[in-house]
Coordinates of C-alpha atoms in Angstrom, one line a residue:
M28 CA 69.1 -77.2 -47.8
Q29 CA 69.4 -73.9 -49.8
P30 CA 71.5 -74.4 -53.1
R31 CA 75.0 -72.1 -52.9
W32 CA 74.7 -70.1 -56.2
Q33 CA 78.5 -68.6 -57.5
L34 CA 78.8 -65.8 -60.1
L35 CA 79.8 -67.5 -63.4
P36 CA 83.0 -65.2 -64.8
A37 CA 82.2 -62.6 -67.4
P38 CA 82.2 -63.8 -70.8
G39 CA 85.3 -62.5 -73.0
P40 CA 84.8 -60.5 -76.1
G41 CA 83.5 -62.6 -78.4
G42 CA 82.4 -65.5 -76.2
P43 CA 79.1 -67.0 -75.4
R44 CA 76.3 -64.7 -73.4
P45 CA 73.4 -66.0 -72.0
T46 CA 70.1 -66.0 -73.7
A47 CA 67.1 -64.1 -72.5
P48 CA 65.4 -67.5 -71.3
M49 CA 68.2 -68.4 -69.9
L50 CA 68.4 -65.1 -67.8
A51 CA 64.7 -65.8 -66.9
L52 CA 65.4 -68.7 -65.4
L53 CA 68.4 -67.6 -63.2
L54 CA 66.1 -65.0 -62.2
L55 CA 63.2 -67.3 -61.1
L56 CA 65.4 -69.8 -59.2
A57 CA 67.0 -66.2 -57.4
L58 CA 63.5 -65.2 -56.1
Q59 CA 62.5 -68.8 -55.1
G60 CA 65.4 -68.9 -52.8
A61 CA 64.8 -65.7 -51.1
A62 CA 60.9 -66.8 -50.6
A63 CA 62.1 -70.0 -49.2
A64 CA 64.5 -68.0 -46.6
P65 CA 62.8 -67.9 -42.8
A66 CA 60.9 -64.7 -41.8
G67 CA 63.2 -62.4 -40.1
S68 CA 66.6 -64.0 -41.1
A69 CA 67.9 -60.5 -42.9
G70 CA 70.5 -59.2 -40.5
S71 CA 69.9 -62.2 -37.9
T72 CA 72.1 -65.1 -37.3
G73 CA 69.9 -67.3 -35.4
S74 CA 72.1 -67.4 -32.4
E75 CA 69.2 -65.7 -30.1
H76 CA 67.6 -69.5 -30.1
S77 CA 70.5 -71.6 -30.6
G78 CA 70.7 -74.7 -28.4
W79 CA 66.6 -74.1 -28.2
R80 CA 63.6 -75.5 -29.7
Q81 CA 60.2 -74.0 -29.9
D82 CA 57.6 -75.6 -27.5
A83 CA 55.3 -77.3 -29.7
E84 CA 53.0 -78.3 -26.6
L85 CA 52.9 -75.1 -25.3
Q86 CA 50.3 -74.9 -22.0
S87 CA 48.3 -71.6 -21.8
G88 CA 49.2 -72.3 -18.0
L89 CA 52.6 -71.8 -18.7
L90 CA 51.8 -68.3 -20.4
Q91 CA 49.6 -67.4 -17.5
Q92 CA 52.4 -68.3 -15.1
A93 CA 54.8 -66.4 -17.0
A94 CA 52.6 -63.2 -17.1
R95 CA 51.8 -63.1 -13.3
A96 CA 55.6 -63.3 -12.7
A97 CA 56.4 -60.6 -15.1
L98 CA 53.5 -58.3 -13.5
H99 CA 54.8 -59.3 -10.1
F100 CA 58.3 -58.0 -11.0
F101 CA 56.9 -55.2 -12.8
N102 CA 55.0 -53.9 -10.0
F103 CA 57.8 -54.2 -7.3
R104 CA 60.1 -52.4 -9.6
A105 CA 57.6 -49.8 -10.4
G106 CA 57.3 -49.2 -6.4
S107 CA 54.5 -47.3 -6.6
P108 CA 51.0 -48.5 -4.2
S109 CA 48.6 -46.3 -6.5
A110 CA 49.3 -47.7 -9.7
L111 CA 49.4 -51.5 -9.2
R112 CA 48.3 -53.8 -11.9
V113 CA 46.5 -57.2 -12.3
V114 CA 46.7 -59.6 -15.5
S115 CA 43.5 -59.4 -17.5
A116 CA 44.2 -61.7 -20.0
V117 CA 47.1 -63.0 -22.3
Q118 CA 46.7 -62.0 -25.6
Q119 CA 49.7 -63.9 -27.6
G120 CA 52.7 -66.2 -26.6
R121 CA 55.2 -68.4 -28.0
A122 CA 57.7 -70.4 -26.0
W123 CA 61.3 -72.4 -26.4
V124 CA 62.6 -75.0 -24.2
N125 CA 66.3 -76.6 -24.2
S126 CA 67.9 -79.8 -23.2
K127 CA 67.8 -79.0 -19.4
K128 CA 63.6 -78.5 -19.7
E129 CA 64.1 -74.7 -19.2
R130 CA 61.7 -72.5 -21.1
K131 CA 61.7 -69.0 -22.6
V132 CA 58.6 -67.7 -22.8
D133 CA 57.7 -64.2 -25.1
L134 CA 54.3 -63.0 -24.4
V135 CA 51.9 -60.1 -24.7
F136 CA 48.9 -59.4 -22.4
T137 CA 46.9 -56.9 -20.7
T138 CA 46.6 -55.6 -17.3
E139 CA 44.1 -53.8 -15.4
R140 CA 44.5 -51.7 -12.2
Y141 CA 44.4 -53.8 -8.9
N142 CA 41.9 -51.3 -7.4
P143 CA 40.3 -49.3 -10.4
E144 CA 38.0 -46.2 -9.6
E145 CA 34.4 -46.8 -10.4
G146 CA 33.6 -46.4 -14.1
E147 CA 37.3 -47.2 -15.0
E148 CA 37.8 -49.5 -18.1
R149 CA 41.3 -48.7 -19.1
L150 CA 43.4 -51.3 -19.7
G151 CA 47.3 -51.3 -20.2
K152 CA 49.1 -53.9 -22.1
C153 CA 52.3 -55.2 -21.5
S154 CA 55.2 -57.3 -23.6
A155 CA 58.0 -59.8 -21.7
R156 CA 59.9 -62.5 -22.0
V157 CA 60.4 -64.6 -18.9
F158 CA 63.2 -67.3 -18.4
F159 CA 62.4 -70.3 -16.2
R160 CA 65.1 -72.5 -15.4
N161 CA 63.4 -75.7 -14.9
E162 CA 61.9 -75.9 -11.0
K163 CA 64.2 -73.1 -9.9
P164 CA 62.5 -70.0 -8.4
R165 CA 63.2 -66.2 -9.6
P166 CA 62.8 -66.5 -13.2
A167 CA 64.7 -63.7 -15.4
I168 CA 62.2 -60.9 -16.5
N169 CA 62.5 -58.6 -19.0
V170 CA 59.3 -56.6 -19.4
T171 CA 57.6 -53.3 -20.9
C172 CA 54.1 -51.9 -20.0
T173 CA 52.9 -49.1 -21.5
R174 CA 51.1 -46.2 -19.6
F175 CA 48.3 -46.8 -17.7
V176 CA 48.1 -44.2 -14.4
E177 CA 49.1 -40.6 -15.3
K178 CA 52.5 -40.2 -13.6
S179 CA 51.4 -36.6 -12.5
K180 CA 48.4 -38.4 -10.7
R181 CA 50.5 -41.5 -9.6
Q182 CA 52.8 -39.5 -8.2
Q183 CA 50.3 -37.4 -6.0
E184 CA 48.3 -40.6 -4.9
D185 CA 51.7 -41.5 -3.5
Y186 CA 52.6 -38.3 -2.1
L187 CA 49.3 -38.2 -0.3
L188 CA 50.0 -41.4 1.4
Y189 CA 53.6 -40.9 2.4
K190 CA 52.5 -37.5 4.0
H191 CA 49.4 -39.3 5.8
M192 CA 52.1 -42.4 7.1
K193 CA 54.8 -39.3 8.2
Q194 CA 52.3 -37.3 10.2
L195 CA 51.2 -40.1 12.2
K196 CA 51.6 -39.4 15.8
T197 CA 51.9 -42.8 16.7
P198 CA 53.3 -45.2 14.2
L199 CA 50.8 -47.4 12.5
E200 CA 49.9 -50.8 13.6
V201 CA 47.2 -53.0 12.3
V202 CA 46.3 -56.6 12.3
S203 CA 44.3 -58.9 9.5
I204 CA 43.8 -57.5 6.1
P205 CA 41.1 -58.2 4.6
D206 CA 39.3 -59.1 7.7
S207 CA 37.7 -62.3 8.5
H208 CA 34.8 -61.4 6.2
G209 CA 37.2 -60.5 3.3
H210 CA 36.8 -56.6 3.5
I211 CA 39.5 -54.1 3.4
D212 CA 38.4 -50.9 4.9
P213 CA 39.0 -47.9 2.6
S214 CA 41.5 -46.2 4.7
L215 CA 43.3 -49.5 5.1
R216 CA 43.6 -49.9 1.4
P217 CA 46.7 -47.8 0.5
I218 CA 48.5 -49.9 3.3
W219 CA 47.7 -53.0 2.2
E220 CA 48.3 -51.9 -1.8
L221 CA 52.0 -50.6 -0.2
A222 CA 52.4 -54.0 1.4
F223 CA 51.4 -55.9 -1.5
L224 CA 54.7 -54.0 -3.4
G225 CA 56.7 -56.0 -1.2
G226 CA 54.6 -59.1 -1.7
S227 CA 55.2 -58.7 -5.2
Y228 CA 58.9 -58.7 -4.7
V229 CA 58.6 -62.2 -3.0
M230 CA 56.1 -63.9 -4.8
W231 CA 58.1 -63.3 -8.0
E232 CA 61.1 -64.6 -6.8
K233 CA 59.4 -67.6 -5.3
T234 CA 57.7 -68.2 -8.7
T235 CA 58.7 -71.5 -10.8
Q236 CA 57.3 -72.9 -13.8
F237 CA 55.3 -75.0 -12.1
S238 CA 54.0 -73.1 -8.7
H239 CA 52.7 -69.6 -8.2
Y240 CA 51.2 -67.1 -5.4
Y241 CA 48.6 -65.5 -4.4
M242 CA 48.8 -63.0 -1.1
A243 CA 45.9 -64.0 0.9
Q244 CA 46.3 -61.9 3.6
L245 CA 48.1 -59.1 5.7
S246 CA 48.2 -60.5 9.3
S247 CA 50.4 -58.1 11.0
L248 CA 51.8 -54.7 10.5
K249 CA 54.3 -52.5 12.7
Q250 CA 55.5 -49.0 11.2
W251 CA 58.9 -47.7 13.0
K252 CA 59.6 -44.3 13.8
T253 CA 62.7 -43.0 11.9
N254 CA 65.0 -40.0 11.6
D255 CA 65.0 -40.0 7.8
N256 CA 62.4 -39.4 5.1
A257 CA 61.6 -42.8 4.2
I258 CA 58.6 -45.2 5.2
D259 CA 59.9 -48.1 7.0
F260 CA 58.1 -51.0 8.5
D261 CA 57.7 -54.6 9.2
Y262 CA 54.7 -57.1 8.4
T263 CA 53.8 -60.6 7.8
V264 CA 51.8 -61.6 5.0
L265 CA 50.3 -65.0 4.3
L266 CA 51.1 -66.5 0.9
H267 CA 48.6 -68.8 -1.0
E268 CA 50.6 -71.5 -2.9
F269 CA 49.6 -73.0 -6.0
P270 CA 49.3 -75.9 -6.9
T271 CA 50.1 -77.1 -3.2
Q272 CA 47.3 -74.7 -1.6
E273 CA 49.9 -74.7 1.1
I274 CA 49.4 -71.0 3.1
I275 CA 53.1 -69.9 3.5
P276 CA 53.4 -66.9 6.0
C277 CA 56.3 -64.6 5.3
R278 CA 57.7 -61.9 7.4
I279 CA 58.7 -58.7 5.5
H280 CA 60.5 -55.5 6.0
L281 CA 60.1 -52.6 3.6
V282 CA 61.5 -49.5 3.1
W283 CA 59.7 -47.2 0.8
Y284 CA 60.1 -43.1 -0.4
P285 CA 57.9 -42.1 -3.4
G286 CA 59.9 -42.1 -6.6
K287 CA 62.7 -44.1 -5.0
P288 CA 63.6 -48.3 -5.4
L289 CA 62.0 -50.4 -2.8
K290 CA 64.2 -52.0 -0.5
V291 CA 62.9 -55.6 0.8
K292 CA 64.2 -58.1 2.9
Y293 CA 62.0 -61.3 4.0
H294 CA 62.0 -64.5 5.3
C295 CA 59.1 -67.0 4.4
H296 CA 58.3 -70.0 6.9
G297 CA 57.7 -73.4 4.7
L298 CA 59.2 -76.3 3.3
Q299 CA 61.8 -74.6 1.0
T300 CA 65.7 -74.9 0.9
P301 CA 67.4 -72.3 3.2
E302 CA 68.6 -70.4 -0.1
E303 CA 65.0 -70.2 -1.2
A304 CA 63.3 -69.4 2.1
S305 CA 64.7 -65.7 2.4
G306 CA 66.1 -62.8 0.1
I307 CA 67.0 -59.0 -0.1
E308 CA 66.6 -56.6 -2.8
E309 CA 67.0 -52.9 -3.3
G310 CA 65.2 -52.7 -6.4
S311 CA 67.9 -51.4 -8.5
A312 CA 69.7 -54.2 -9.7
V313 CA 68.2 -57.6 -10.4
A314 CA 66.9 -59.0 -14.0
P315 CA 66.7 -56.4 -16.8
T316 CA 63.6 -54.9 -17.3
E317 CA 62.2 -51.3 -19.0
L318 CA 60.3 -48.6 -16.9
S319 CA 60.9 -45.6 -18.9
N320 CA 57.5 -45.8 -20.6
F321 CA 55.7 -46.5 -17.2

């Protein structure tokens, strides 16, 4: 416990004055007290972590879990099939836990393009805070990532895909991406990546402290002919759930227009409770995030 120091009243005329050794001692004690103060305490009340204790048994798996959840959320909110990212490596992180076994994780991790061009080795970096509500799904995310794909290039690639899908004489219908051999035809890869955006929302919303998901296959897709400018289609994805190893089919309805927030509705079949099995999101008002530097 730090001692409480009080200023002594100034001596009156002719009163005793502190000697030089006494002044030196007071200065030394003051400096020692300042050095003992916790780092970052200046201007901070510590209320940010009130009721939390630092997780002394932090597992690397929790950091990976948090990075995956943050990036699923980031990919969904960015809404750009040409700029999808995957986690490369967690660089640093720490966590706090409260009496409800909820965890708050701060971390920094690197990313790379989901489908990098030949010879491309550029990495991006993200920092995030992820709040896991014990075993409940849909962790709260606040994430910021550095630039990875030039904005003009991303916009051009997204528009080319949009234009291609809008000019189709017959709305697109595909089955099984990747195929039974794990191969994705290059002409279908942009469709897979667009479907992955909607899947990213579902995977983020279903993630908990202890379970995560991988999009294993796009098993069907049907594009709808619409009178507005958006791309509108239904598709089914197979999600691989870890650690149970279950395969969960999810039906997703996605509305996409380049540069606009995604609109997603979905329903998953499985062992979830009804409130966990379906969701709706328009990509504009969920957990806080920052995309200005994307």
